[in-house]
Tab-separated table of C-alpha atoms in Angstrom:
chain	number	residue	atom	x	y	z
O	1	MET	CA	-36.898	-20.584	-25.947
O	2	LYS	CA	-36.632	-16.768	-25.916
O	3	LYS	CA	-37.717	-16.752	-22.280
O	4	LEU	CA	-34.942	-19.208	-21.356
O	5	ALA	CA	-32.345	-17.114	-23.206
O	6	LEU	CA	-33.538	-13.964	-21.404
O	7	ILE	CA	-33.292	-15.660	-18.014
O	8	ALA	CA	-29.796	-16.962	-18.796
O	9	SER	CA	-28.671	-13.494	-19.932
O	10	ALA	CA	-30.011	-11.906	-16.746
O	11	ALA	CA	-28.191	-14.480	-14.620
O	12	VAL	CA	-24.883	-13.811	-16.410
O	13	LEU	CA	-25.250	-10.040	-15.987
O	14	ALA	CA	-26.103	-10.400	-12.302
O	15	ALA	CA	-23.052	-12.581	-11.702
O	16	ALA	CA	-20.784	-10.175	-13.574
O	17	GLY	CA	-21.957	-7.088	-11.639
O	18	PRO	CA	-19.722	-5.539	-8.977
O	19	ALA	CA	-20.056	-6.758	-5.411
O	20	LEU	CA	-21.673	-4.219	-3.121
O	21	ALA	CA	-20.152	-5.527	0.104
O	22	ASP	CA	-17.863	-8.304	1.241
O	23	ASP	CA	-17.515	-9.949	4.625
O	24	TRP	CA	-14.141	-8.965	6.090
O	25	ASP	CA	-12.377	-9.442	9.368
O	26	PHE	CA	-9.246	-8.431	11.230
O	27	MET	CA	-7.613	-9.303	14.532
O	28	LEU	CA	-7.929	-6.586	17.185
O	29	THR	CA	-5.549	-6.466	20.145
O	30	ASN	CA	-6.599	-4.306	23.080
O	31	ASN	CA	-3.600	-2.513	24.610
O	32	THR	CA	-5.694	0.300	26.109
O	33	GLY	CA	-5.454	-1.013	29.663
O	34	LYS	CA	-9.273	-1.045	29.852
O	35	LEU	CA	-11.978	-3.610	29.096
O	36	ILE	CA	-13.654	-2.896	25.728
O	37	THR	CA	-17.327	-3.849	25.941
O	38	LYS	CA	-18.280	-2.987	22.348
O	39	VAL	CA	-16.447	-2.515	19.027
O	40	GLU	CA	-17.958	-0.664	16.073
O	41	ILE	CA	-16.676	0.000	12.549
O	42	ALA	CA	-17.448	2.856	10.124
O	43	PRO	CA	-16.018	3.902	6.763
O	44	ALA	CA	-13.434	6.602	7.595
O	45	GLY	CA	-15.037	9.908	8.482
O	46	SER	CA	-18.610	8.724	7.858
O	47	GLY	CA	-19.853	8.280	11.423
O	48	SER	CA	-22.009	5.377	10.157
O	49	TRP	CA	-21.166	2.981	12.972
O	50	VAL	CA	-21.940	-0.727	12.628
O	51	ASP	CA	-21.487	-3.257	15.425
O	52	ASN	CA	-18.886	-5.980	15.208
O	53	LYS	CA	-20.548	-9.205	14.065
O	54	VAL	CA	-19.620	-11.163	17.188
O	55	ASP	CA	-18.711	-14.792	16.580
O	56	ALA	CA	-20.762	-16.471	19.307
O	57	GLU	CA	-18.621	-19.623	19.294
O	58	LEU	CA	-15.389	-17.722	19.968
O	59	ASN	CA	-16.419	-14.672	21.980
O	60	LYS	CA	-19.909	-14.912	23.417
O	61	ASP	CA	-20.226	-11.392	24.807
O	62	GLY	CA	-18.126	-9.331	22.351
O	63	LYS	CA	-15.917	-7.962	25.138
O	64	VAL	CA	-12.152	-7.595	24.720
O	65	LYS	CA	-10.253	-7.621	27.985
O	66	ALA	CA	-7.143	-5.488	28.450
O	67	GLY	CA	-4.306	-7.316	26.703
O	68	GLY	CA	-6.818	-9.561	24.926
O	69	LYS	CA	-7.479	-10.237	21.255
O	70	THR	CA	-10.590	-10.837	19.207
O	71	THR	CA	-11.568	-11.144	15.571
O	72	ILE	CA	-13.677	-8.258	14.305
O	73	HIS	CA	-16.151	-9.148	11.532
O	74	PHE	CA	-17.754	-6.490	9.319
O	75	GLU	CA	-19.031	-5.802	5.810
O	76	LYS	CA	-16.680	-3.848	3.554
O	77	ALA	CA	-17.841	-2.038	0.446
O	78	ALA	CA	-15.742	-2.980	-2.575
O	79	SER	CA	-14.336	0.557	-2.864
O	80	ALA	CA	-13.575	1.167	0.847
O	81	CYS	CA	-10.262	0.478	2.560
O	82	LYS	CA	-9.966	3.034	5.368
O	83	PHE	CA	-12.146	2.620	8.424
O	84	ASP	CA	-12.640	4.171	11.843
O	85	VAL	CA	-12.839	1.815	14.813
O	86	ARG	CA	-14.743	2.864	17.931
O	87	GLY	CA	-14.423	1.114	21.250
O	88	THR	CA	-16.815	1.525	24.167
O	89	PHE	CA	-15.291	0.784	27.540
O	90	GLU	CA	-16.748	-0.671	30.713
O	91	ASP	CA	-17.024	2.847	32.197
O	92	LYS	CA	-19.185	3.863	29.146
O	93	THR	CA	-16.471	6.152	27.689
O	94	THR	CA	-15.513	5.717	24.030
O	95	ALA	CA	-12.435	6.144	21.871
O	96	VAL	CA	-12.096	6.327	18.096
O	97	TRP	CA	-9.093	5.113	16.136
O	98	PRO	CA	-9.429	6.793	12.707
O	99	ASN	CA	-8.317	5.975	9.164
O	100	ILE	CA	-7.114	2.404	9.605
O	101	ASN	CA	-6.362	0.743	6.263
O	102	LEU	CA	-8.061	-2.643	6.599
O	103	CYS	CA	-7.370	-3.701	3.004
O	104	ASP	CA	-3.626	-3.874	3.655
O	105	ASN	CA	-3.653	-4.783	7.366
O	106	SER	CA	-5.091	-7.826	9.122
O	107	TYR	CA	-3.838	-7.047	12.636
O	108	VAL	CA	-4.702	-3.872	14.537
O	109	THR	CA	-3.503	-3.023	18.039
O	110	VAL	CA	-5.394	-0.197	19.739
O	111	ALA	CA	-3.853	1.738	22.615
O	112	PHE	CA	-3.472	5.206	24.077
O	113	THR	CA	-0.460	7.470	23.773
O	114	GLY	CA	-0.954	9.678	26.800
O	115	ASP	CA	-4.699	10.207	26.653
O	116	LYS	CA	-4.977	10.132	22.836
O	117	PRO	CA	-6.091	7.009	20.933
O	118	SER	CA	-3.284	5.434	18.902
O	119	PHE	CA	-2.994	2.269	16.856
O	120	LYS	CA	-0.518	0.024	15.117
O	121	ALA	CA	-1.634	-1.878	12.016
O	122	ASN	CA	0.151	-4.603	10.080
């Protein structure tokens, strides 16, 4: 009986503990004028890039054509809201859009203002 009570207590404590990471997503619109071949996400300023979890049924190759949209899937730590988004283009160049609040915004449009990366989030 004590063993059963101990197991039940452990299960309750495990369920009550804080979540380490949640699956999140947002809609990315590519207004850069260039094909994005790869999208990566990192907590703002960390440089710990993680690939977009490509949804094979919706976007088999993970590419986002100019003017196109895709859903970006990633794991978000419970305490993180601001993320950097890095795009790799067909010509192998990259751009980083920093400090995007993905807790409050579900739609992100990436672009360039002149030659500098810019974004709009809502």
